[in-house]
Amino acid sequence: MNLCTGTLISGALLCGAMALNAENSMESSYASLPAYAGEDLELTVNNSGTHFRLWSPQATAARVIIYDTDRNTAPTAQLNMTRGLQGTWTASVADKLYGKFYTFQIQHNGKWLDETPGVWAKAVGTNGRRAAIIDFATTNPNGWENDKGPKIGSIADVIIYEMHHRDFSVHTTSGIVNKGKFLALTEQGTRSSLGDKTGIDHLKELGITHVHILPSYDYNSVDESQLPSNKYNWGYDPYNYNAPEGSYSTNPSNPATRILEMKQMIKALHDAGIGVIMDVVYNHTANNDDSNFSLTAPGYYYRYRQDGSYSDASGCGNETASEHEQMRNYIVNSVKYWAEEYHIDGFRFDLMAIHDTETMNKVAKTLKEVNPQIFVYGEGWTCGDSPLPVEHRALKENVAKMEGIAVFSDDLRDAVKGHYSNAADRGFATGKPGNEETVKIGIVASTAHPQVDYSKGNNSKFAYASAPTQIINYVSCHDDFSLTDKLHISMEGSSEDEMMRAARLAQTIVFTSQGTPFMFAGEEIFRDKKGIHNTYNRPDSVNAIDWTLKNKNAEQFNYYCELTKLRKAHPAFRMTTAEAIAKHIVFDKVEGDNLISYSIKDNANGDEWKEIKLVFNGSTDAREVKIKKGEWTIIAQDGQLKADGMGTTKGGKMTIAPTSALILARVK
Ligand code: CA
């Protein structure tokens, strides 16, 4: 989510701790409501007809309204619902109502609320205002029954590429026909206006393993009836959690189209050996009183302050209440649905610490039952205070309490490039001293290591991860300045070449660190966002990737390709236990600031390389280091990197160029 990309200050945590004592009567009345765990909520079509089941325990009446079209038409039928099991209301008709649309309406406190498509609409029409009844068998592309994502040994084997659909394909130079659409990623053989590979061919060339797509469920802010106006939004304003976003389809008014096209995208990526990670935002909704949650079970799904106002840990006007059983069931069943119906390979939870650890554990466990390959990670922070007790929040500091969940390391991020919100601040890779120990925390993926002093950590003071598989390392994402913009601002006066060197050093640290590397789409060709910090609703002219940069910055792109190749070829960078890291990683004593030197020793994690030596020089001066004598292959030197090596050295005294990485490897 935008704006909130840092660790909470201790004062905010204290406020949370005080608020937790104020359990109000509203809260306990919600806890006593019956939950419904069945997966047949809202709509089931089978041989006995069309069946509706709405969870709305406090309603005094409920009805289903049937339409022939997705908007602008009068109802054609109305079905009164009767009270059913566990807070649900039911209605049925004997026919399969394929092709029809519906909404629910409930009576609450003597008043009929506005119509809603419900919270479980799996197919919707334009702008998601009416749910659709369709035959899902018609939404599967050819070969879907055999479709599978790539196999991984652990999340440490994953290389994540974070991408917005419009950013990736909408620029005039992309050579892609379906600009800004799911289908963009199904186009093979696309080339930029200067002849470089774009689209899915570009992803294959780059060598990432998984694409993380920004929110692709149906969100609120882009008017799907006005697509020619090309409005842009990141999509962190959820409306229907269980249907794809219409503006990414070629026809939002046909409910099957967005589903089919999203599946076509997923299948094309899977066929290319690339996994698909979905960004999910269950922590808040776009609207408050008129959200689908509020219109089906008023009050139940949210947290409130003592004065009855919406609590707002999301910074977006409200926060959901995962500790309420029906909300917990909802999150768990929703991700399960995406995993089963859409073959999603991983989930990224926005502002995950708004959720409780019990919910996140249930999410991970349920997904592993669907497919043991699925992984989950999230932002281990909130954007404001919450009534949820700190010890229950899915914070990065609580990640050890969560099985199979990883968190973003803001430690490495801020230490390498400088503070995320202070534009001019520099970091280790841009010459600012004092970040060395925090970079080391990133290298060992926030696990306990005898040579890392957590008391000197900038953002965290203890080894919060119990395994490297709990950490996502990165230096930038869609939030905040792109790496390019951050370098442009903080390195003012330096040349473009010097900035690209700094980017290469920064990403070399990310890609060789333990944990899982994550990169923002386009950084491999030094894309920027026009120097703008928060671009969530800025136009394509700010957010789109200009693919001619791939030609201009070809050397940069090649470096990134070598980075992915290096990481994939060497399990030493992908250890899975804290014990292995503590055993195999040995830091060297070095003199002076902005210099880190370490070895990954003894064929770590089964690597063919006996020892890998990594030296990072974040200063603008050349530095001298002593390398043990031996038969070393040079992997990286002076801003160049070749995974297969570029010459040899006998070690001894070596000079490491300014703002660069020196990587050496020996097999004996
Ligand atoms: Ca939408």
XYZ file of C-alpha atoms and ligand atoms in Angstrom:
669
model
C 0.000 0.000 0.000
C 1.081 3.554 -0.535
C 2.660 5.793 2.066
C 3.079 3.187 4.780
C 6.268 1.373 4.053
C 8.119 1.560 7.301
C 8.301 0.065 10.720
C 5.949 1.542 13.283
C 7.545 3.807 15.805
C 7.414 2.517 19.338
C 4.960 5.237 20.365
C 2.358 3.901 17.975
C 2.889 0.416 19.325
C 2.304 1.719 22.824
C -0.996 3.305 21.757
C -2.042 -0.065 20.377
C -1.218 -1.749 23.645
C -3.402 0.717 25.538
C -6.302 0.443 23.145
C -6.505 -3.302 23.554
C -7.850 -2.958 27.095
C -10.861 -1.106 25.812
C -12.992 -4.027 24.685
C -16.344 -2.444 24.041
C -19.788 -3.967 24.060
C -20.107 -3.691 20.268
C -17.070 -5.958 19.958
C -18.428 -8.702 22.208
C -21.818 -8.662 20.444
C -20.042 -9.347 17.106
C -18.063 -12.175 18.665
C -21.296 -13.894 19.723
C -22.732 -13.953 16.186
C -22.790 -17.394 14.556
C -20.194 -17.898 11.818
C -20.775 -19.997 8.727
C -17.809 -22.038 7.530
C -19.402 -23.602 4.430
C -18.006 -22.733 1.017
C -21.427 -22.425 -0.650
C -21.990 -18.808 0.373
C -24.031 -16.538 -1.850
C -24.299 -18.559 -5.060
C -24.296 -22.219 -6.058
C -25.532 -23.516 -9.399
C -26.042 -27.256 -9.699
C -28.466 -29.747 -11.233
C -31.171 -28.844 -8.725
C -31.079 -25.185 -9.746
C -29.678 -21.854 -8.565
C -29.179 -21.441 -4.825
C -28.444 -18.307 -2.826
C -27.099 -18.271 0.743
C -26.211 -14.911 2.267
C -24.466 -14.592 5.650
C -26.222 -11.754 7.434
C -26.925 -12.728 11.052
C -28.353 -9.383 12.149
C -30.684 -8.822 9.187
C -34.409 -8.873 9.864
C -35.212 -9.666 6.223
C -33.220 -10.359 3.067
C -33.910 -10.691 -0.653
C -32.249 -11.447 -3.972
C -32.918 -9.172 -6.934
C -32.484 -10.642 -10.420
C -31.541 -8.678 -13.554
C -31.099 -9.477 -17.225
C -28.104 -7.146 -17.712
C -25.136 -5.855 -15.725
C -26.430 -2.273 -15.368
C -29.040 0.370 -16.207
C -32.015 -2.008 -16.316
C -34.930 -2.723 -13.986
C -35.127 -5.997 -12.038
C -36.861 -8.923 -13.677
C -37.514 -10.868 -10.471
C -37.167 -10.688 -6.723
C -36.717 -13.637 -4.348
C -37.488 -13.304 -0.658
C -34.934 -15.166 1.440
C -35.669 -17.264 4.510
C -33.526 -17.719 7.594
C -31.114 -20.619 7.301
C -28.228 -22.090 9.280
C -25.686 -20.083 11.254
C -26.712 -16.558 10.409
C -27.451 -17.262 6.750
C -30.482 -16.508 4.575
C -31.413 -18.728 1.648
C -33.460 -18.703 -1.551
C -33.527 -21.093 -4.498
C -34.989 -21.431 -7.961
C -35.244 -24.697 -9.879
C -33.538 -23.352 -13.052
C -29.909 -22.654 -13.793
C -30.003 -18.876 -14.156
C -26.912 -18.656 -16.369
C -26.653 -15.275 -18.053
C -28.556 -13.443 -15.302
C -27.228 -10.918 -12.799
C -28.180 -10.474 -9.132
C -27.801 -8.333 -6.052
C -28.716 -8.844 -2.396
C -30.578 -6.460 -0.185
C -31.003 -6.747 3.574
C -33.245 -5.093 6.122
C -31.297 -3.825 9.108
C -32.679 -1.863 12.074
C -35.994 -1.567 10.228
C -34.449 -0.105 7.077
C -33.690 -1.668 3.691
C -30.034 -1.005 2.895
C -28.673 -0.403 -0.614
C -28.277 -3.330 -2.984
C -24.961 -5.141 -3.028
C -23.420 -7.887 -5.174
C -22.472 -9.502 -1.843
C -18.979 -10.350 -0.654
C -18.628 -13.604 -2.582
C -19.371 -12.526 -6.149
C -17.064 -14.639 -8.340
C -18.277 -13.115 -11.582
C -19.425 -9.532 -12.048
C -20.456 -7.084 -14.731
C -19.250 -3.527 -15.381
C -17.828 -1.901 -12.256
C -18.841 -4.960 -10.251
C -22.153 -3.518 -9.128
C -24.140 -6.636 -10.055
C -22.936 -10.201 -9.545
C -23.265 -12.557 -12.490
C -24.429 -16.150 -12.809
C -22.167 -17.885 -15.296
C -21.011 -21.382 -16.099
C -17.384 -21.440 -14.968
C -16.648 -24.288 -17.357
C -16.771 -21.641 -20.110
C -14.007 -19.588 -18.475
C -11.180 -22.113 -18.818
C -8.612 -21.702 -21.603
C -7.506 -24.739 -23.614
C -5.298 -27.039 -21.577
C -6.303 -25.437 -18.270
C -6.842 -28.809 -16.594
C -3.134 -29.562 -16.970
C -1.951 -26.056 -16.107
C 0.656 -25.860 -13.326
C 3.026 -23.265 -11.930
C 6.782 -23.840 -11.668
C 8.135 -26.210 -9.052
C 10.312 -24.690 -6.350
C 12.270 -26.253 -3.519
C 11.499 -23.354 -1.186
C 10.585 -19.680 -1.376
C 14.343 -18.962 -1.329
C 14.439 -20.302 -4.927
C 11.986 -17.625 -6.053
C 12.952 -14.366 -7.793
C 10.034 -11.948 -7.641
C 9.255 -9.334 -10.303
C 6.599 -6.889 -9.104
C 4.488 -5.541 -11.933
C 1.449 -3.386 -12.673
C -0.446 -4.399 -15.806
C -0.452 -0.902 -17.265
C 3.164 -0.072 -16.351
C 4.348 -3.175 -18.131
C 2.622 -2.962 -21.466
C 0.866 0.353 -22.013
C 3.745 2.437 -23.375
C 3.631 3.126 -27.117
C 7.063 1.510 -27.479
C 6.032 -1.861 -25.971
C 5.079 -3.480 -29.262
C 2.215 -5.148 -27.393
C -1.316 -5.116 -28.821
C -3.388 -5.631 -25.652
C -1.921 -2.686 -23.787
C -2.702 -2.604 -20.068
C -4.653 -5.861 -20.250
C -4.271 -9.358 -18.815
C -3.799 -10.513 -22.406
C -0.612 -8.445 -22.757
C 1.249 -11.264 -21.049
C -0.064 -13.839 -23.519
C 1.540 -12.151 -26.530
C 4.621 -13.962 -27.793
C 7.426 -12.485 -29.846
C 6.734 -8.841 -29.043
C 9.520 -6.322 -29.653
C 10.068 -2.713 -28.661
C 10.215 0.009 -31.257
C 14.013 -0.475 -31.170
C 13.816 -4.241 -31.616
C 14.363 -5.504 -28.050
C 12.237 -8.249 -26.531
C 9.255 -7.035 -24.507
C 6.354 -8.663 -22.675
C 6.627 -12.298 -21.703
C 9.734 -12.742 -23.898
C 11.437 -10.048 -21.838
C 10.558 -11.846 -18.599
C 12.015 -15.101 -19.913
C 15.172 -13.306 -21.017
C 15.554 -11.608 -17.628
C 15.244 -14.921 -15.827
C 12.890 -14.044 -12.972
C 10.891 -16.990 -11.618
C 7.634 -15.328 -10.491
C 5.618 -12.300 -11.486
C 3.899 -10.490 -8.635
C 0.930 -8.693 -10.156
C -0.394 -5.633 -8.365
C -4.051 -5.955 -7.252
C -6.003 -7.719 -9.962
C -9.248 -8.419 -8.096
C -12.107 -6.016 -8.904
C -11.198 -2.637 -7.470
C -13.199 0.519 -7.233
C -11.391 3.495 -8.674
C -11.201 2.948 -12.431
C -14.564 3.399 -14.182
C -14.916 0.288 -16.330
C -17.599 1.950 -18.441
C -15.081 4.617 -19.534
C -12.026 2.606 -20.510
C -10.957 4.861 -23.408
C -10.133 7.529 -20.817
C -7.225 5.284 -19.692
C -7.461 6.026 -16.006
C -4.689 4.581 -13.866
C -4.749 3.171 -10.366
C -2.603 0.707 -8.459
C -5.792 -0.985 -7.259
C -5.437 -0.891 -3.466
C -9.128 -0.027 -3.181
C -10.885 -3.412 -3.094
C -14.501 -3.750 -4.143
C -15.124 -7.414 -5.097
C -12.405 -9.628 -3.664
C -13.252 -12.758 -5.632
C -13.592 -11.519 -9.208
C -10.903 -10.075 -11.503
C -10.674 -6.357 -12.259
C -12.684 -5.395 -15.334
C -10.427 -2.674 -16.700
C -7.726 -5.296 -17.348
C -10.139 -7.252 -19.552
C -11.112 -6.486 -23.119
C -14.825 -6.403 -22.202
C -15.838 -5.603 -18.609
C -19.544 -5.991 -19.347
C -19.165 -9.691 -20.190
C -18.547 -11.355 -16.801
C -16.803 -14.412 -18.286
C -14.289 -12.362 -20.298
C -12.213 -11.006 -17.398
C -12.066 -14.481 -15.852
C -11.041 -16.226 -19.063
C -8.457 -13.570 -19.913
C -6.868 -13.615 -16.464
C -6.613 -17.399 -16.706
C -5.110 -17.075 -20.199
C -2.479 -14.761 -18.725
C -1.719 -17.201 -15.909
C -1.499 -20.115 -18.340
C 0.840 -18.205 -20.666
C 3.129 -17.391 -17.743
C 3.007 -20.966 -16.465
C 3.786 -22.251 -19.966
C 6.850 -19.976 -19.881
C 7.874 -21.506 -16.526
C 6.922 -18.367 -14.593
C 4.745 -18.386 -11.456
C 2.039 -15.846 -10.626
C 1.746 -14.095 -7.280
C -1.366 -12.131 -6.435
C -1.306 -8.988 -4.318
C -4.260 -9.221 -1.897
C -5.678 -6.403 0.194
C -8.090 -7.814 2.763
C -7.001 -5.233 5.342
C -9.457 -2.542 4.251
C -12.173 -1.787 1.706
C -12.562 1.142 -0.671
C -15.793 2.237 1.013
C -16.991 2.262 4.621
C -20.777 2.188 5.255
C -21.542 1.302 1.634
C -18.925 -1.410 1.152
C -20.158 -4.897 0.335
C -19.147 -5.955 3.847
C -21.231 -3.188 5.427
C -24.242 -3.841 3.199
C -24.359 -7.569 4.042
C -23.381 -7.615 7.750
C -23.230 -4.020 9.001
C -20.377 -3.399 11.429
C -19.236 -6.991 11.662
C -16.201 -7.019 9.381
C -14.440 -3.929 10.731
C -12.643 -2.686 13.811
C -13.866 0.395 15.613
C -12.543 2.921 18.041
C -14.196 3.358 21.429
C -16.213 6.294 20.129
C -17.739 4.034 17.452
C -15.777 5.510 14.533
C -13.886 3.276 12.103
C -10.407 2.391 13.268
C -7.949 3.121 10.470
C -4.711 1.157 10.631
C -4.761 1.048 6.811
C -4.617 4.818 6.375
C -7.485 4.358 3.916
C -10.473 5.030 6.169
C -11.091 1.649 7.814
C -9.507 -1.652 8.801
C -11.004 -5.123 8.751
C -11.279 -7.451 11.748
C -9.566 -10.765 10.936
C -10.011 -11.894 14.536
C -13.780 -12.137 13.878
C -14.447 -15.710 12.860
C -16.431 -14.956 9.718
C -13.794 -12.488 8.500
C -11.058 -15.026 9.192
C -13.023 -17.669 7.256
C -13.507 -15.141 4.503
C -9.814 -14.386 4.012
C -8.868 -18.064 4.170
C -11.585 -19.183 1.752
C -10.912 -16.299 -0.622
C -7.207 -17.092 -1.127
C -8.093 -20.776 -1.328
C -10.536 -19.930 -4.100
C -7.914 -17.996 -6.084
C -5.425 -20.838 -5.639
C -7.894 -23.470 -6.825
C -9.825 -21.640 -9.548
C -6.968 -19.495 -10.930
C -3.903 -21.635 -10.079
C -2.231 -18.748 -8.247
C 1.252 -19.682 -6.994
C 1.760 -17.156 -4.221
C 0.071 -14.368 -2.295
C 1.405 -11.023 -1.135
C -0.560 -9.551 1.778
C -0.847 -5.791 1.871
C -0.399 -4.289 5.371
C -0.373 -7.812 6.740
C 0.059 -6.673 10.353
C -3.551 -5.465 10.336
C -4.351 -9.177 10.337
C -3.697 -11.394 13.321
C -1.058 -14.138 13.322
C -3.684 -16.859 13.825
C -5.419 -15.853 10.596
C -2.148 -15.761 8.671
C -1.182 -19.191 9.980
C -4.534 -20.532 8.848
C -4.025 -18.898 5.413
C -0.610 -20.525 4.944
C -1.750 -23.924 6.196
C -4.857 -23.966 4.008
C -2.905 -22.937 0.901
C -0.273 -25.632 1.500
C -3.121 -28.156 1.543
C -4.262 -26.913 -1.875
C -0.718 -26.965 -3.252
C 2.453 -27.383 -1.151
C 4.285 -25.093 -3.610
C 2.235 -22.006 -2.714
C 3.974 -19.389 -0.583
C 2.805 -16.303 1.279
C 4.534 -13.056 2.167
C 3.439 -9.643 3.259
C 4.111 -6.233 4.630
C 4.847 -6.864 8.304
C 3.616 -3.482 9.404
C 0.493 -1.341 9.625
C -0.099 2.204 8.422
C -1.522 3.489 11.707
C -2.580 2.345 15.117
C -4.981 -0.554 15.561
C -7.046 -1.951 18.423
C -5.511 -5.357 17.633
C -2.974 -6.161 20.369
C 0.624 -5.847 19.180
C 1.468 -9.431 20.107
C -1.318 -10.684 17.814
C -0.427 -8.552 14.805
C 1.242 -10.237 11.830
C 4.193 -7.872 12.253
C 7.619 -8.639 10.862
C 8.779 -8.785 14.482
C 6.245 -11.606 15.012
C 7.202 -13.580 11.904
C 8.707 -16.363 14.000
C 5.174 -17.015 15.291
C 3.979 -17.641 11.741
C 4.597 -20.871 9.877
C 5.261 -20.522 6.148
C 4.960 -16.721 5.970
C 7.651 -14.267 4.860
C 7.907 -10.515 5.422
C 9.546 -7.682 3.534
C 12.866 -6.591 5.007
C 12.728 -2.832 5.327
C 16.047 -3.292 7.141
C 18.025 -4.126 4.000
C 15.938 -1.792 1.829
C 16.609 1.372 3.817
C 20.187 0.469 4.719
C 21.251 -0.086 1.102
C 19.647 2.909 -0.624
C 18.753 5.306 2.219
C 15.525 5.970 4.053
C 12.390 5.354 1.975
C 10.624 8.591 2.827
C 13.606 10.930 3.112
C 14.381 11.485 -0.561
C 17.864 12.919 -0.120
C 19.019 10.314 2.392
C 21.733 7.992 1.106
C 22.514 4.441 2.109
C 25.352 1.937 2.044
C 25.438 1.698 -1.762
C 25.466 5.477 -2.132
C 28.266 6.271 0.233
C 26.597 6.942 3.568
C 28.455 5.343 6.479
C 26.762 3.689 9.430
C 24.585 1.199 7.585
C 27.084 -1.671 7.449
C 25.614 -3.710 10.297
C 22.073 -3.353 8.940
C 23.206 -4.525 5.503
C 24.731 -7.535 7.252
C 21.343 -8.133 8.913
C 19.932 -8.258 5.386
C 22.671 -10.603 4.140
C 21.804 -13.151 6.850
C 18.051 -12.568 6.315
C 17.424 -11.272 9.844
C 18.443 -14.590 11.389
C 20.702 -14.943 14.412
C 24.376 -14.910 13.408
C 27.370 -14.807 15.764
C 29.035 -11.978 13.812
C 25.999 -9.721 13.377
C 25.297 -7.194 16.113
C 21.564 -6.509 16.067
C 21.901 -3.717 18.624
C 23.408 -1.677 15.750
C 20.455 -2.375 13.409
C 18.711 0.731 12.067
C 15.150 -0.658 11.969
C 15.259 -3.854 14.037
C 17.146 -4.659 17.183
C 16.835 -8.416 17.223
C 17.026 -11.393 14.881
C 13.301 -11.643 14.216
C 13.428 -14.339 11.522
C 13.916 -17.931 12.576
C 14.680 -18.942 8.965
C 15.754 -17.086 5.795
C 12.568 -18.339 4.130
C 10.754 -15.717 6.223
C 12.471 -12.761 4.536
C 11.873 -10.887 1.256
C 14.815 -8.657 0.319
C 14.406 -5.617 -1.882
C 15.550 -2.070 -2.482
C 12.383 -0.778 -4.113
C 8.832 -1.660 -5.087
C 5.794 0.187 -6.491
C 5.628 2.258 -3.289
C 7.812 5.305 -2.760
C 10.477 6.430 -5.209
C 11.595 3.939 -7.798
C 15.242 3.005 -7.297
C 16.124 5.169 -10.305
C 14.342 8.219 -8.891
C 15.788 7.643 -5.430
C 19.283 7.614 -6.937
C 18.589 10.644 -9.120
C 17.521 12.636 -6.068
C 19.995 11.384 -3.470
C 22.994 11.358 -5.855
C 22.352 14.780 -7.324
C 25.461 15.962 -9.157
C 26.598 12.436 -10.041
C 26.522 11.132 -13.580
C 23.881 8.732 -14.905
C 26.629 6.080 -15.159
C 27.489 6.483 -11.479
C 23.815 6.129 -10.579
C 23.515 2.950 -12.635
C 26.599 1.586 -10.890
C 24.942 2.283 -7.546
C 21.795 0.483 -8.735
C 23.892 -2.512 -9.776
C 25.649 -2.641 -6.419
C 22.321 -2.309 -4.571
C 20.712 -5.149 -6.519
C 23.832 -7.309 -6.256
C 23.441 -7.109 -2.476
C 19.748 -8.046 -2.790
C 20.309 -10.950 -5.181
C 23.221 -12.495 -3.279
C 21.656 -12.127 0.186
C 19.893 -14.990 1.916
C 16.098 -14.790 1.767
C 14.079 -14.124 -1.396
C 15.006 -11.319 -3.825
C 12.275 -9.016 -5.058
C 12.530 -6.329 -7.739
C 10.263 -3.665 -9.173
C 9.436 -4.081 -12.868
C 11.584 -2.009 -15.189
C 14.475 -1.416 -12.831
C 16.466 -3.780 -14.994
C 16.367 -1.099 -17.698
C 16.645 1.804 -15.204
C 13.024 2.935 -15.529
C 11.891 5.866 -13.415
C 8.572 7.310 -12.250
C 9.400 10.903 -13.201
C 10.676 11.671 -9.715
C 7.250 11.200 -8.132
C 6.987 9.445 -4.807
C 3.409 8.176 -4.646
C 2.139 7.392 -8.152
C -0.941 5.309 -7.258
C -3.329 7.386 -9.385
C -0.899 9.152 -11.705
C -1.344 8.739 -15.441
C 0.437 6.301 -17.720
C 2.838 9.097 -18.668
C 4.336 8.777 -15.178
C 3.982 5.055 -14.560
C 4.487 3.354 -17.909
C 7.811 1.669 -18.674
C 9.458 3.174 -21.761
C 10.851 0.115 -23.542
C 13.394 2.091 -25.555
C 15.335 2.229 -22.280
C 16.180 -1.418 -22.822
C 18.288 -0.412 -25.794
C 19.752 2.667 -24.144
C 20.600 0.801 -20.928
C 21.459 -2.568 -22.453
C 24.479 -2.996 -20.197
C 22.274 -2.542 -17.127
C 19.816 -5.117 -18.406
C 22.582 -7.639 -19.101
C 23.867 -7.185 -15.572
C 20.418 -8.063 -14.142
C 20.224 -11.122 -16.404
C 23.573 -12.279 -15.012
C 22.337 -11.661 -11.451
C 19.307 -13.939 -11.886
C 21.508 -16.532 -13.604
C 24.048 -16.427 -10.772
C 21.417 -16.838 -8.093
C 19.581 -19.643 -9.863
C 22.808 -21.568 -10.541
C 24.055 -21.401 -6.947
C 22.168 -22.832 -3.988
C 24.675 -21.153 -1.658
C 22.604 -17.974 -2.036
C 19.426 -19.891 -1.210
C 19.995 -21.546 2.148
C 16.839 -22.510 4.021
C 17.851 -22.589 7.686
C 19.325 -20.107 10.144
C 21.757 -22.796 11.290
C 23.161 -23.223 7.785
C 23.661 -19.465 7.440
C 25.400 -19.191 10.816
C 27.664 -22.083 9.817
C 28.527 -21.139 6.232
C 28.606 -17.324 6.219
C 31.728 -15.782 7.703
C 32.262 -12.024 7.717
C 35.769 -10.600 7.381
C 37.227 -7.842 9.503
C 37.608 -4.782 7.268
C 38.878 -1.264 7.851
C 36.760 1.803 7.174
C 33.179 2.634 6.275
C 30.970 1.398 3.446
C 32.896 -1.823 3.019
C 31.566 -5.315 3.710
C 33.443 -8.520 2.981
C 32.258 -12.041 3.636
C 32.541 -15.619 2.483
C 29.972 -18.317 1.902
C 32.064 -21.348 2.782
C 32.216 -25.110 2.461
C 29.917 -25.825 -0.493
C 26.975 -24.229 1.281
C 23.593 -25.815 0.552
C 25.263 -28.300 -1.811
C 26.858 -25.641 -4.016
C 29.595 -26.737 -6.438
C 31.578 -23.722 -5.293
C 33.672 -24.479 -2.232
C 33.857 -20.809 -1.296
C 32.293 -17.602 -2.578
C 33.881 -14.321 -1.578
C 31.697 -11.214 -1.741
C 33.027 -7.711 -1.156
C 30.756 -4.673 -1.405
C 32.285 -1.223 -1.674
C 29.636 1.455 -1.217
C 32.133 4.308 -1.048
C 33.190 6.506 -3.937
C 36.838 5.563 -3.417
C 38.680 2.460 -4.570
C 39.509 0.231 -1.590
C 42.032 -2.465 -0.975
C 41.096 -5.865 0.419
C 43.109 -8.970 1.208
C 41.838 -12.128 -0.436
C 43.108 -15.520 0.635
C 45.518 -16.951 -1.972
C 43.899 -19.520 -4.212
C 42.481 -20.340 -7.628
C 39.632 -17.859 -7.819
C 37.273 -17.252 -10.713
C 36.170 -13.625 -11.002
C 32.357 -13.397 -11.043
C 31.929 -9.672 -10.462
C 34.353 -6.792 -10.612
C 34.258 -3.062 -11.309
C 30.552 -2.882 -12.153
C 30.565 -6.002 -14.349
C 29.122 -9.410 -13.528
C 29.293 -12.734 -15.363
C 27.682 -15.707 -13.678
C 30.047 -18.061 -15.507
C 33.082 -15.976 -14.670
C 35.354 -13.492 -16.446
C 38.917 -14.525 -15.819
C 40.805 -15.715 -12.774
C 42.924 -14.331 -9.937
C 45.308 -15.769 -7.367
C 43.924 -13.543 -4.619
C 46.198 -11.577 -2.289
C 45.877 -7.804 -2.234
C 43.067 -6.734 -4.540
C 41.560 -3.383 -5.330
C 37.818 -3.015 -5.348
C 36.574 -0.193 -7.520
C 34.269 2.544 -6.157
C 30.558 1.678 -5.867
C 30.923 -1.919 -6.942
C 30.847 -5.542 -5.926
C 33.754 -7.957 -6.111
C 32.605 -11.569 -6.232
C 35.075 -14.434 -6.477
C 34.485 -18.164 -6.418
C 36.700 -21.190 -6.028
C 35.896 -24.853 -6.409
C 38.809 -26.108 -4.280
Ca -13.296 -2.471 -11.042
